[in-house]
Amino acid sequence: MISPISGLSQALDTSSDSIAVASLPRDMQVAEIAPQTQVLRSRLWDRLKFEVEYGRRRGTTSNSYLIQADYTALIDPPGESFCDLYLSELPKYLDLAQLDYIITSHVNPNRMVTLEELMRLAPKAKLVCSRPAVKVLKATFPHWEERFQTVRSQDTLDLGQGHELQLMTVPTPRWPDGLCTYDLATQILFSDKLFGTHVCGDAIFDEDWRQLSGDRRFYFDCLHAPQTKQVETALDQFDSLTLKTIAPGHGPLVRFSLSRLYGDYRQWCQQQPRQTLKVALIYASAYGNTATMAQAIAKGLIKACVAVETINCEIAETDEIAEAIQACDGFIIGSPTLGSHAPVQIQTALGIVLSSATKTKLAGVFGSYGWSGEAIDLIETKLKDGGYRFGFETIRIQFSPGPDALDNCTTSGANFARQLRTRKRQRVARQATTETQADRTQQAVGRIIGSIGVVTTQSNGRHRGILTSWVSQASFTPAGIMLTIPTQCDAYGLAQQNTAFVLNLLQEGRSVRRHFVPRPLPKDGDDNPFSTVEHYSAQNGCLILAEALAYLECRVQSWSDIGDHVLIYATVQAGQVLQPNGITAMRHRKSGGQY
């Protein structure tokens, strides 16, 4: 075992010592964490190189695990940058010729280099991974066909001596091939990207967990906040497990603050949906570059307190995309360019956006490309032609994004959030109606939303009331309304120029309407529902219903015979809201052939 370097925590406390720490060579730290179980921590003391969107310069560890029982399993070998170091140290603890299983929780181009060497050095080892991971690996290593062991969720792998491994698929937009492993004998959850921390130090476990709180939250916000829905699904799978230790892919193992961190993940996931603004971040990624850009944009949005739903089109169902578009305040689409085109999945997502997203939703486009970038131009053009406004200038990055490009992505995400807030304030300002902006009559007119109302009239001291739900505002200046009255309800008696009437807009939850159902005028002309309804007179002599939401005093200007109804246009002379907190009553119909 390589000896731990003493005094590291003190070194990290000062900037001058941080420079010294950054100059330390990479090494591998090995320790037993449970019976027949070891951790092999490849340590990098300076800033990350692969997850370049991660902003802290605290270094990291790439944790691999070794279980040696009747059968031997190696979990999560590190990426290319640690390959030589790892393979030079591993034979001290394991005869590679006897290795039975290599379990990989996710694959990427960085890890494939180490996997290739391991598969060569361990000729009888089976490669255990999820179905999406097998698909990726087969494309690169077709000659491994017979050595794959594909995992379906809740599969088990028995290593003997009680070490029965429960394998759980945990797909997320960023890692669609995600896999976690639980050892029944040691009650260790090997959680890969969940519960990790990008911190490099000597401590194997989290004894000083309070000092890790900020780094843990920063790690979650960078890597998991855009995919909280999937993280919560993973947590649901873990709820039934008895845990003594969580063994993540990065940072200290979780033992002393296990319940605390598990609860924090639940709480952090639940904080995202409570944000008042939400963005759907939709992308596909051929080589991981567009995905990395998506994470950087999400980081800017999340720092600006905007909820983000990340959708990887390669694994998402069309219904999931449609629901996200429906629920969001803005959407951002990212695409690589493959053969001068966008991937089919992105074309499908774009079609859903164009057919269902309202023009009030803010848009954004980004992507990486090798030579020409036509896919990015196509998406941008389609959205602009569709009338959508953009929250930032379209981002185009050739090949892999570097630190400056990712900083630009994060800044663009923050700018998008600011524009969302500005647009929301403008909408609220347009919708707000107060007495300083309009008089009481205009407020009453504003309550007309195809609402249910009672039209009251009077002739020679006789009052009538007619129920109608076909009402609409017709003009601003003068304030005017349109309504239709069934011909059998003596509509022609109302349809005379300058006839005065009151439109009483009814309130949801009240039973006033039952007194005014449409019916022919009785032979004796006596139609007085007002005897059981509280009312009083308006200035024009017609009746106002005391339980109405609002009323409008109107005068007929013109009318038209339209078959079984009479269409009337009237101007509003006065009005008032009677129940400021009430809700307008509306009629919901199943057929256009009846009320």
Coordinates of C-alpha atoms in Angstrom, one line a residue:
M1 CA 0.0 0.0 0.0
I2 CA 1.1 3.5 -0.7
S3 CA 1.4 5.4 2.5
P4 CA -1.0 8.3 3.0
I5 CA 0.5 11.8 2.9
S6 CA 0.2 13.4 6.3
G7 CA -1.2 16.8 7.0
L8 CA -3.2 17.2 3.8
S9 CA -6.2 18.8 5.4
Q10 CA -4.1 21.5 6.8
A11 CA -2.4 22.0 3.4
L12 CA -5.8 22.6 1.8
D13 CA -6.6 25.5 4.2
T14 CA -4.2 28.0 2.6
S15 CA -3.7 29.1 -1.0
S16 CA 0.1 28.8 -0.8
D17 CA -0.1 25.2 0.4
S18 CA -2.7 24.5 -2.3
I19 CA -0.1 25.2 -4.9
A20 CA 2.2 22.6 -3.2
V21 CA -0.6 20.1 -3.0
A22 CA -1.3 20.6 -6.8
S23 CA 2.3 19.6 -7.5
L24 CA 2.0 16.2 -5.7
P25 CA 2.2 13.2 -8.0
R26 CA -0.7 11.0 -8.6
D27 CA -0.8 7.9 -6.5
M28 CA -3.0 5.0 -5.5
Q29 CA -4.2 4.5 -1.9
V30 CA -5.4 1.0 -1.0
A31 CA -7.3 0.0 2.2
E32 CA -9.6 -2.8 3.5
I33 CA -13.1 -1.4 4.1
A34 CA -14.9 -4.6 5.0
P35 CA -14.2 -8.4 5.1
Q36 CA -12.7 -9.5 1.7
T37 CA -13.4 -6.0 0.3
Q38 CA -10.8 -3.3 -0.5
V39 CA -10.9 0.2 -2.0
L40 CA -8.3 1.3 -4.5
R41 CA -8.3 5.1 -4.6
S42 CA -6.5 6.6 -7.6
R43 CA -5.7 10.1 -6.4
L44 CA -5.4 13.4 -8.3
W45 CA -4.4 16.3 -6.2
D46 CA -5.2 19.2 -8.6
R47 CA -8.2 20.3 -10.7
L48 CA -10.2 17.6 -12.6
K49 CA -9.4 17.0 -16.2
F50 CA -12.3 15.0 -17.5
E51 CA -15.3 16.6 -15.8
V52 CA -14.0 20.0 -16.9
E53 CA -17.3 21.8 -16.0
Y54 CA -16.6 21.2 -12.3
G55 CA -15.3 24.4 -11.0
R56 CA -13.5 23.7 -7.7
R57 CA -9.7 23.0 -7.6
R58 CA -9.8 20.4 -4.8
G59 CA -8.7 17.4 -6.8
T60 CA -10.5 14.1 -6.7
T61 CA -10.2 10.4 -6.2
S62 CA -11.3 7.7 -8.7
N63 CA -12.5 4.9 -6.4
S64 CA -12.3 1.3 -7.5
Y65 CA -13.3 -1.7 -5.4
L66 CA -12.2 -5.3 -5.1
I67 CA -14.2 -8.1 -3.6
Q68 CA -12.4 -11.5 -3.3
A69 CA -14.5 -14.4 -2.2
D70 CA -15.1 -17.7 -4.0
Y71 CA -15.2 -15.6 -7.1
T72 CA -13.4 -12.2 -7.6
A73 CA -15.0 -9.0 -8.8
L74 CA -13.4 -5.7 -9.6
I75 CA -15.8 -2.7 -9.6
D76 CA -15.2 0.5 -11.6
P77 CA -11.7 0.6 -12.8
P78 CA -10.6 4.2 -13.4
G79 CA -10.2 6.2 -16.6
E80 CA -7.3 6.6 -19.0
S81 CA -5.4 9.2 -16.9
F82 CA -4.9 6.6 -14.1
C83 CA -4.5 3.5 -16.4
D84 CA -0.7 3.0 -16.1
L85 CA -0.6 3.7 -12.3
Y86 CA -3.6 1.5 -11.6
L87 CA -2.4 -1.5 -13.7
S88 CA 1.0 -1.3 -12.1
E89 CA -0.4 -1.4 -8.6
L90 CA -3.3 -3.8 -9.0
P91 CA -1.3 -7.0 -9.4
K92 CA 0.0 -6.5 -5.8
Y93 CA -3.5 -7.3 -4.6
L94 CA -4.9 -9.5 -7.3
D95 CA -3.8 -12.2 -9.7
L96 CA -5.4 -10.8 -12.8
A97 CA -5.4 -14.3 -14.4
Q98 CA -7.9 -15.3 -11.7
L99 CA -10.2 -12.3 -12.0
D100 CA -13.8 -13.5 -12.7
Y101 CA -15.8 -10.3 -13.1
I102 CA -15.3 -6.6 -14.0
I103 CA -18.3 -4.6 -13.0
T104 CA -18.5 -1.2 -14.7
S105 CA -21.2 1.3 -13.4
H106 CA -20.9 3.4 -16.6
V107 CA -18.7 3.6 -19.6
N108 CA -17.2 6.5 -21.5
P109 CA -14.2 7.0 -23.8
N110 CA -12.0 7.7 -20.9
R111 CA -12.7 4.5 -19.1
M112 CA -12.6 2.3 -22.3
V113 CA -8.8 2.6 -22.4
T114 CA -8.4 0.9 -19.0
L115 CA -11.1 -1.6 -19.8
E116 CA -9.3 -2.7 -22.9
E117 CA -6.1 -3.3 -21.0
L118 CA -7.8 -5.2 -18.2
M119 CA -9.7 -7.4 -20.6
R120 CA -6.4 -8.3 -22.2
L121 CA -4.6 -9.0 -18.8
A122 CA -7.6 -10.9 -17.3
P123 CA -8.5 -13.4 -20.1
K124 CA -11.3 -15.2 -18.2
A125 CA -13.0 -12.1 -16.8
K126 CA -16.6 -11.4 -17.7
L127 CA -17.6 -7.7 -18.2
V128 CA -20.7 -7.0 -16.2
C129 CA -22.7 -3.8 -17.2
S130 CA -26.1 -2.5 -18.2
R131 CA -27.7 -3.0 -21.6
P132 CA -26.9 0.5 -22.8
A133 CA -23.3 0.1 -21.8
V134 CA -23.1 -3.2 -23.7
K135 CA -24.4 -1.5 -26.8
V136 CA -21.6 1.2 -26.6
L137 CA -18.9 -1.3 -25.9
K138 CA -20.0 -3.7 -28.7
A139 CA -19.6 -0.9 -31.2
T140 CA -15.9 -0.4 -30.1
F141 CA -15.0 -4.0 -29.2
P142 CA -17.1 -6.3 -31.2
H143 CA -14.7 -9.2 -30.5
W144 CA -15.8 -9.1 -26.8
E145 CA -19.3 -10.5 -27.7
E146 CA -18.9 -13.6 -25.6
R147 CA -17.5 -11.8 -22.6
F148 CA -20.4 -9.5 -21.9
Q149 CA -22.8 -10.2 -19.0
T150 CA -25.7 -7.9 -19.5
V151 CA -27.6 -6.7 -16.4
R152 CA -31.3 -6.2 -16.0
S153 CA -32.4 -4.3 -12.9
Q154 CA -32.4 -6.4 -9.7
D155 CA -30.2 -9.1 -11.2
T156 CA -27.9 -10.8 -8.7
L157 CA -24.3 -12.0 -8.9
D158 CA -23.2 -14.6 -6.3
L159 CA -19.5 -14.4 -5.4
G160 CA -19.8 -16.9 -2.6
Q161 CA -19.3 -16.7 1.1
G162 CA -22.4 -14.5 1.5
H163 CA -21.3 -11.9 -1.1
E164 CA -24.4 -11.9 -3.1
L165 CA -24.4 -8.7 -5.3
Q166 CA -27.6 -7.0 -6.1
L167 CA -27.3 -5.1 -9.4
M168 CA -29.6 -2.1 -10.0
T169 CA -29.8 -0.1 -13.2
V170 CA -30.1 3.6 -12.4
P171 CA -30.2 5.4 -15.8
T172 CA -29.9 9.2 -15.9
P173 CA -29.7 11.6 -18.8
R174 CA -26.0 12.1 -18.3
W175 CA -25.3 8.4 -17.6
P176 CA -28.0 6.4 -19.4
D177 CA -26.0 3.2 -18.7
G178 CA -25.8 3.8 -14.9
L179 CA -25.5 0.8 -12.6
C180 CA -25.2 0.5 -8.8
T181 CA -24.2 -2.6 -6.8
Y182 CA -25.2 -3.7 -3.3
D183 CA -23.3 -6.4 -1.4
L184 CA -25.6 -8.3 1.0
A185 CA -22.7 -9.6 3.1
T186 CA -21.1 -6.2 3.9
Q187 CA -24.1 -4.0 3.4
I188 CA -22.1 -1.7 1.1
L189 CA -23.8 0.2 -1.7
F190 CA -21.3 0.9 -4.5
S191 CA -23.0 4.0 -5.8
D192 CA -20.8 5.3 -8.6
K193 CA -21.7 8.9 -9.3
L194 CA -24.2 9.2 -6.5
F195 CA -23.1 10.5 -3.1
G196 CA -19.6 11.4 -4.3
T197 CA -17.4 14.4 -3.7
H198 CA -14.6 15.8 -5.7
V199 CA -12.1 16.1 -2.9
C200 CA -8.7 14.5 -2.6
G201 CA -7.3 13.7 0.8
D202 CA -5.9 10.9 3.0
A203 CA -9.2 10.1 4.8
I204 CA -10.8 6.9 3.5
F205 CA -14.1 7.6 5.3
D206 CA -16.0 10.7 6.1
E207 CA -15.0 11.2 9.8
D208 CA -14.9 15.0 9.2
W209 CA -18.1 15.0 7.2
R210 CA -19.1 18.6 8.4
Q211 CA -16.1 19.9 6.4
L212 CA -17.4 18.1 3.3
S213 CA -20.8 19.7 3.4
G214 CA -20.1 22.5 0.9
D215 CA -18.2 20.2 -1.5
R216 CA -21.0 17.6 -1.4
R217 CA -23.7 20.2 -2.3
F218 CA -21.5 21.7 -5.0
Y219 CA -21.0 18.2 -6.5
F220 CA -24.7 17.5 -6.4
D221 CA -25.6 20.9 -8.0
C222 CA -23.0 20.3 -10.8
L223 CA -23.7 16.7 -11.6
H224 CA -27.2 15.8 -10.4
A225 CA -29.4 18.9 -10.0
P226 CA -30.5 18.8 -13.7
Q227 CA -31.6 15.1 -13.3
T228 CA -33.3 15.1 -9.9
K229 CA -36.3 13.1 -11.2
Q230 CA -34.0 10.2 -12.0
V231 CA -32.0 10.6 -8.8
E232 CA -35.2 10.3 -6.8
T233 CA -36.0 7.1 -8.7
A234 CA -32.6 5.7 -7.7
L235 CA -33.2 6.7 -4.1
D236 CA -36.5 4.9 -4.1
Q237 CA -34.6 1.7 -5.1
F238 CA -32.2 2.2 -2.3
D239 CA -34.8 2.7 0.4
S240 CA -35.3 -1.0 1.0
L241 CA -31.5 -1.6 1.6
T242 CA -29.8 -1.9 4.9
L243 CA -26.8 0.3 4.6
K244 CA -23.6 0.4 6.6
T245 CA -21.5 2.2 4.0
I246 CA -21.9 4.0 0.7
A247 CA -18.9 3.6 -1.6
P248 CA -19.1 6.3 -4.3
G249 CA -16.9 6.7 -7.4
H250 CA -15.3 9.8 -6.1
G251 CA -14.2 11.1 -2.7
P252 CA -14.4 9.7 0.8
L253 CA -16.6 6.7 1.5
V254 CA -19.8 7.5 3.4
R255 CA -20.2 5.9 6.8
F256 CA -20.3 8.5 9.6
S257 CA -22.9 10.7 7.9
L258 CA -24.8 8.1 6.0
S259 CA -28.3 9.1 7.1
R260 CA -27.5 12.8 6.9
L261 CA -26.2 12.7 3.3
Y262 CA -29.0 10.3 2.2
G263 CA -31.5 12.8 3.6
D264 CA -29.7 15.7 2.0
Y265 CA -30.1 14.1 -1.4
R266 CA -33.8 13.8 -0.9
Q267 CA -34.1 17.4 0.2
W268 CA -32.0 18.7 -2.6
C269 CA -34.0 16.8 -5.2
Q270 CA -37.2 18.2 -3.7
Q271 CA -35.9 21.8 -3.8
Q272 CA -35.7 21.8 -7.6
P273 CA -39.4 21.4 -8.4
R274 CA -40.2 24.2 -5.9
Q275 CA -38.5 26.8 -8.1
T276 CA -40.9 29.3 -9.7
L277 CA -39.2 29.0 -13.2
K278 CA -38.4 25.8 -15.0
V279 CA -36.3 25.0 -18.1
A280 CA -36.4 21.9 -20.2
L281 CA -32.8 21.1 -21.3
I282 CA -33.0 18.7 -24.3
Y283 CA -30.0 17.2 -26.0
A284 CA -28.3 14.2 -27.6
S285 CA -24.6 13.6 -27.5
A286 CA -22.6 11.4 -29.8
Y287 CA -19.2 11.6 -28.1
G288 CA -20.0 13.3 -24.8
N289 CA -19.1 16.9 -25.8
T290 CA -22.7 18.1 -26.2
A291 CA -23.6 16.5 -22.9
T292 CA -20.8 18.3 -21.2
M293 CA -22.0 21.6 -22.6
A294 CA -25.5 20.8 -21.4
Q295 CA -24.2 20.3 -17.8
A296 CA -22.4 23.6 -17.9
I297 CA -25.5 25.4 -19.1
A298 CA -27.5 23.7 -16.4
K299 CA -25.0 24.9 -13.8
G300 CA -25.6 28.5 -14.8
L301 CA -29.4 28.0 -14.6
I302 CA -29.3 26.3 -11.3
K303 CA -27.0 28.9 -9.7
A304 CA -29.7 31.4 -10.8
C305 CA -32.3 29.4 -8.9
V306 CA -34.1 28.0 -12.0
A307 CA -35.3 24.4 -11.9
V308 CA -33.8 22.3 -14.8
E309 CA -35.2 19.1 -16.2
T310 CA -32.5 17.5 -18.3
I311 CA -33.7 15.2 -21.1
N312 CA -31.3 12.9 -23.0
C313 CA -33.2 12.2 -26.2
E314 CA -31.4 9.0 -26.8
I315 CA -33.2 7.4 -23.9
A316 CA -36.3 9.6 -23.3
E317 CA -39.8 8.7 -24.6
T318 CA -41.6 11.2 -26.7
D319 CA -44.3 11.6 -24.0
E320 CA -41.6 12.6 -21.5
I321 CA -40.4 15.2 -23.9
A322 CA -43.9 16.5 -24.6
E323 CA -44.7 16.8 -20.9
A324 CA -41.5 18.6 -20.2
I325 CA -42.2 21.1 -23.0
Q326 CA -45.7 21.6 -21.7
A327 CA -44.6 22.3 -18.1
C328 CA -41.5 24.5 -18.8
D329 CA -41.1 28.3 -19.0
G330 CA -38.3 27.9 -21.5
F331 CA -36.4 25.2 -23.4
I332 CA -32.9 24.7 -24.7
I333 CA -32.0 22.2 -27.4
G334 CA -28.4 20.8 -27.9
S335 CA -27.3 18.6 -30.7
P336 CA -24.2 17.2 -32.4
T337 CA -23.9 17.1 -36.1
L338 CA -23.8 13.6 -37.6
G339 CA -23.4 13.3 -41.4
S340 CA -24.4 17.0 -41.8
H341 CA -27.7 16.3 -39.9
A342 CA -29.1 16.3 -36.4
P343 CA -29.7 12.9 -34.9
V344 CA -33.1 11.4 -35.5
Q345 CA -33.9 11.8 -31.8
I346 CA -33.3 15.5 -31.9
Q347 CA -35.3 15.9 -35.1
T348 CA -38.2 14.2 -33.3
A349 CA -37.8 16.4 -30.2
L350 CA -37.7 19.5 -32.4
G351 CA -41.0 18.4 -34.1
I352 CA -42.6 18.1 -30.6
V353 CA -41.4 21.6 -29.7
L354 CA -42.6 23.3 -32.9
S355 CA -46.0 21.6 -32.6
S356 CA -46.7 22.2 -28.9
A357 CA -44.5 24.9 -27.4
T358 CA -46.2 28.3 -27.1
K359 CA -44.4 31.3 -28.6
T360 CA -44.1 32.8 -25.1
K361 CA -41.5 30.2 -24.1
L362 CA -37.9 31.3 -24.3
A363 CA -35.6 29.2 -26.5
G364 CA -31.9 28.4 -26.7
V365 CA -29.7 26.3 -29.0
F366 CA -26.2 24.8 -28.5
G367 CA -24.1 22.0 -29.9
S368 CA -20.7 20.6 -30.7
Y369 CA -19.5 19.5 -34.2
G370 CA -16.5 18.1 -36.0
W371 CA -16.5 20.1 -39.3
S372 CA -19.6 22.0 -40.3
G373 CA -22.3 22.1 -37.6
E374 CA -25.3 22.0 -39.9
A375 CA -27.5 20.5 -37.2
I376 CA -27.1 23.6 -34.9
D377 CA -28.0 25.9 -37.8
L378 CA -31.0 23.8 -38.7
I379 CA -32.4 24.0 -35.2
E380 CA -31.7 27.7 -34.8
T381 CA -33.4 28.5 -38.2
K382 CA -36.5 26.3 -37.4
L383 CA -37.0 28.0 -34.1
K384 CA -36.5 31.5 -35.4
D385 CA -38.9 30.8 -38.3
G386 CA -41.4 29.5 -35.7
G387 CA -41.3 32.9 -33.9
Y388 CA -39.5 32.0 -30.8
R389 CA -37.3 34.4 -28.9
F390 CA -33.8 33.3 -27.8
G391 CA -32.4 33.6 -24.3
F392 CA -28.7 33.6 -25.5
E393 CA -26.7 33.6 -28.7
T394 CA -26.5 30.1 -30.2
I395 CA -23.4 28.3 -28.9
R396 CA -21.3 26.4 -31.4
I397 CA -18.2 24.5 -30.2
Q398 CA -15.9 22.6 -32.5
F399 CA -14.8 19.2 -31.1
S400 CA -14.4 19.1 -27.3
P401 CA -15.3 22.2 -25.1
G402 CA -12.4 23.7 -23.1
P403 CA -12.6 25.6 -19.9
D404 CA -13.3 29.0 -21.6
A405 CA -16.1 27.5 -23.8
L406 CA -17.7 25.9 -20.7
D407 CA -17.5 29.1 -18.8
N408 CA -19.4 30.7 -21.7
C409 CA -22.0 27.9 -21.5
T410 CA -22.5 28.6 -17.8
T411 CA -22.7 32.3 -18.4
S412 CA -25.3 31.7 -21.1
G413 CA -27.3 29.6 -18.7
A414 CA -27.3 32.5 -16.2
N415 CA -28.3 35.0 -18.9
F416 CA -31.2 32.7 -20.0
A417 CA -32.4 32.7 -16.4
R418 CA -32.3 36.5 -16.2
Q419 CA -34.3 36.8 -19.4
L420 CA -36.9 34.3 -18.1
R421 CA -37.3 36.5 -15.0
T422 CA -37.6 39.7 -17.0
R423 CA -40.3 38.1 -19.2
K424 CA -42.2 36.8 -16.2
R425 CA -42.2 40.3 -14.6
Q426 CA -43.5 41.8 -17.8
R427 CA -46.3 39.2 -18.1
V428 CA -47.3 39.9 -14.5
A429 CA -47.3 43.6 -15.1
R430 CA -49.6 43.2 -18.1
Q431 CA -52.0 41.0 -16.2
A432 CA -52.2 43.1 -13.1
T433 CA -55.3 45.2 -12.9
T434 CA -55.7 47.7 -10.0
E435 CA -57.9 50.7 -9.4
T436 CA -54.9 53.0 -10.3
Q437 CA -54.8 51.4 -13.8
A438 CA -58.5 51.1 -14.6
D439 CA -61.8 52.1 -13.1
R440 CA -64.2 49.7 -11.5
T441 CA -66.1 49.3 -14.7
Q442 CA -63.0 48.0 -16.6
Q443 CA -62.3 45.6 -13.8
A444 CA -65.8 44.2 -14.2
V445 CA -65.4 43.9 -17.9
G446 CA -62.2 42.0 -17.3
R447 CA -64.1 39.2 -15.5
I448 CA -65.7 38.1 -18.8
I449 CA -64.1 34.8 -19.8
G450 CA -66.9 33.0 -21.6
S451 CA -68.6 33.1 -18.2
I452 CA -72.1 32.1 -17.0
G453 CA -74.3 35.2 -16.4
V454 CA -77.9 36.2 -15.8
V455 CA -79.2 39.0 -18.0
T456 CA -81.9 41.1 -16.2
T457 CA -84.3 43.3 -18.0
Q458 CA -87.4 45.4 -17.1
S459 CA -90.4 46.6 -19.0
N460 CA -93.2 48.6 -17.5
G461 CA -92.0 47.6 -14.0
R462 CA -91.9 43.9 -14.8
H463 CA -88.5 42.3 -14.3
R464 CA -87.1 39.2 -16.2
G465 CA -83.9 37.1 -15.8
I466 CA -82.3 35.0 -18.6
L467 CA -79.4 32.6 -18.0
T468 CA -76.7 32.7 -20.7
S469 CA -73.2 31.3 -21.0
W470 CA -72.4 32.7 -24.4
V471 CA -70.8 36.0 -23.5
S472 CA -67.7 37.6 -24.8
Q473 CA -66.0 41.0 -24.7
A474 CA -66.3 42.6 -28.1
S475 CA -64.5 45.9 -28.0
F476 CA -62.2 48.1 -25.8
T477 CA -63.4 51.6 -26.8
P478 CA -66.2 51.8 -26.1
A479 CA -66.2 48.8 -23.7
G480 CA -68.6 46.4 -25.4
I481 CA -69.8 42.9 -25.1
M482 CA -71.5 40.3 -27.3
L483 CA -74.1 37.8 -26.0
T484 CA -76.6 35.4 -27.5
I485 CA -80.1 34.7 -26.1
P486 CA -82.3 31.8 -27.2
T487 CA -85.3 32.9 -29.3
Q488 CA -87.8 31.1 -27.1
C489 CA -86.8 33.3 -24.2
D490 CA -88.4 36.4 -25.7
A491 CA -85.0 37.4 -27.1
Y492 CA -86.6 39.9 -29.5
G493 CA -88.0 41.8 -26.6
L494 CA -84.4 42.5 -25.6
A495 CA -83.1 43.0 -29.1
Q496 CA -84.1 46.6 -29.5
Q497 CA -81.7 49.4 -29.9
N498 CA -81.0 51.4 -26.6
T499 CA -82.7 48.7 -24.5
A500 CA -81.1 48.7 -21.1
F501 CA -80.1 45.5 -19.2
V502 CA -77.7 44.2 -16.5
L503 CA -75.4 41.3 -17.1
N504 CA -74.8 39.6 -13.7
L505 CA -71.6 37.5 -13.9
L506 CA -72.1 34.5 -11.6
Q507 CA -69.7 33.2 -9.0
E508 CA -68.4 29.6 -8.9
G509 CA -69.9 27.5 -6.1
R510 CA -73.2 29.4 -5.8
S511 CA -76.6 28.0 -6.8
V512 CA -78.1 31.2 -8.2
R513 CA -78.2 29.8 -11.8
R514 CA -80.9 27.2 -11.1
H515 CA -83.4 30.0 -10.7
F516 CA -82.8 31.3 -14.2
V517 CA -82.7 28.2 -16.5
P518 CA -83.9 29.0 -20.0
R519 CA -87.7 28.5 -20.4
P520 CA -90.4 29.9 -22.5
L521 CA -92.4 32.9 -21.2
P522 CA -95.5 31.7 -19.4
K523 CA -98.9 32.5 -20.9
D524 CA -99.8 34.8 -18.1
G525 CA -96.4 36.6 -18.5
D526 CA -95.6 36.1 -14.9
D527 CA -91.9 35.1 -14.6
N528 CA -90.5 36.2 -11.3
P529 CA -87.5 34.2 -10.0
F530 CA -86.4 37.2 -8.0
S531 CA -88.8 36.5 -5.2
T532 CA -86.3 33.9 -3.9
V533 CA -83.1 35.7 -4.9
E534 CA -81.6 38.7 -3.1
H535 CA -81.3 41.7 -5.4
Y536 CA -81.4 45.4 -5.8
S537 CA -81.8 48.0 -8.6
A538 CA -79.1 49.3 -10.8
Q539 CA -79.0 52.9 -12.1
N540 CA -80.7 51.8 -15.3
G541 CA -83.6 50.2 -13.4
C542 CA -82.7 46.6 -14.0
L543 CA -81.8 44.2 -11.2
I544 CA -78.4 43.4 -9.7
L545 CA -78.1 39.9 -8.0
A546 CA -76.5 40.3 -4.6
E547 CA -74.7 37.0 -4.9
A548 CA -73.2 37.8 -8.4
L549 CA -69.4 38.0 -8.8
A550 CA -69.7 41.2 -10.8
Y551 CA -72.3 43.2 -12.8
L552 CA -72.3 45.3 -16.0
E553 CA -74.9 47.9 -16.8
C554 CA -75.4 47.7 -20.6
R555 CA -77.3 49.2 -23.5
V556 CA -78.1 47.4 -26.7
Q557 CA -76.5 49.0 -29.8
S558 CA -77.3 46.3 -32.5
W559 CA -78.5 42.8 -32.9
S560 CA -78.7 40.0 -35.5
D561 CA -81.0 37.0 -36.0
I562 CA -78.8 33.9 -36.1
G563 CA -81.2 31.0 -36.3
D564 CA -82.3 29.7 -32.9
H565 CA -80.5 32.5 -31.1
V566 CA -80.3 36.3 -31.3
L567 CA -76.8 37.9 -31.3
I568 CA -76.7 41.2 -29.4
Y569 CA -73.9 43.8 -29.2
A570 CA -74.1 46.2 -26.3
T571 CA -71.9 48.8 -24.7
V572 CA -71.1 48.8 -21.0
Q573 CA -72.3 51.9 -19.2
A574 CA -71.1 51.0 -15.6
G575 CA -70.1 48.0 -13.6
Q576 CA -68.5 46.7 -10.4
V577 CA -66.8 43.6 -9.0
L578 CA -68.9 42.5 -6.0
Q579 CA -66.8 39.5 -4.9
P580 CA -63.1 40.4 -5.4
N581 CA -61.9 37.0 -4.3
G582 CA -64.5 35.0 -6.2
I583 CA -64.0 32.8 -9.2
T584 CA -66.0 33.2 -12.4
A585 CA -68.5 30.5 -13.0
M586 CA -68.1 28.7 -16.3
R587 CA -70.2 26.1 -18.1
H588 CA -68.3 23.0 -19.3
R589 CA -70.1 21.2 -22.1
K590 CA -69.6 17.8 -23.8
S591 CA -71.5 18.6 -27.0
G592 CA -71.9 21.7 -29.2
G593 CA -75.5 20.7 -29.9
Q594 CA -76.9 21.5 -26.4
Y595 CA -76.2 23.6 -23.4

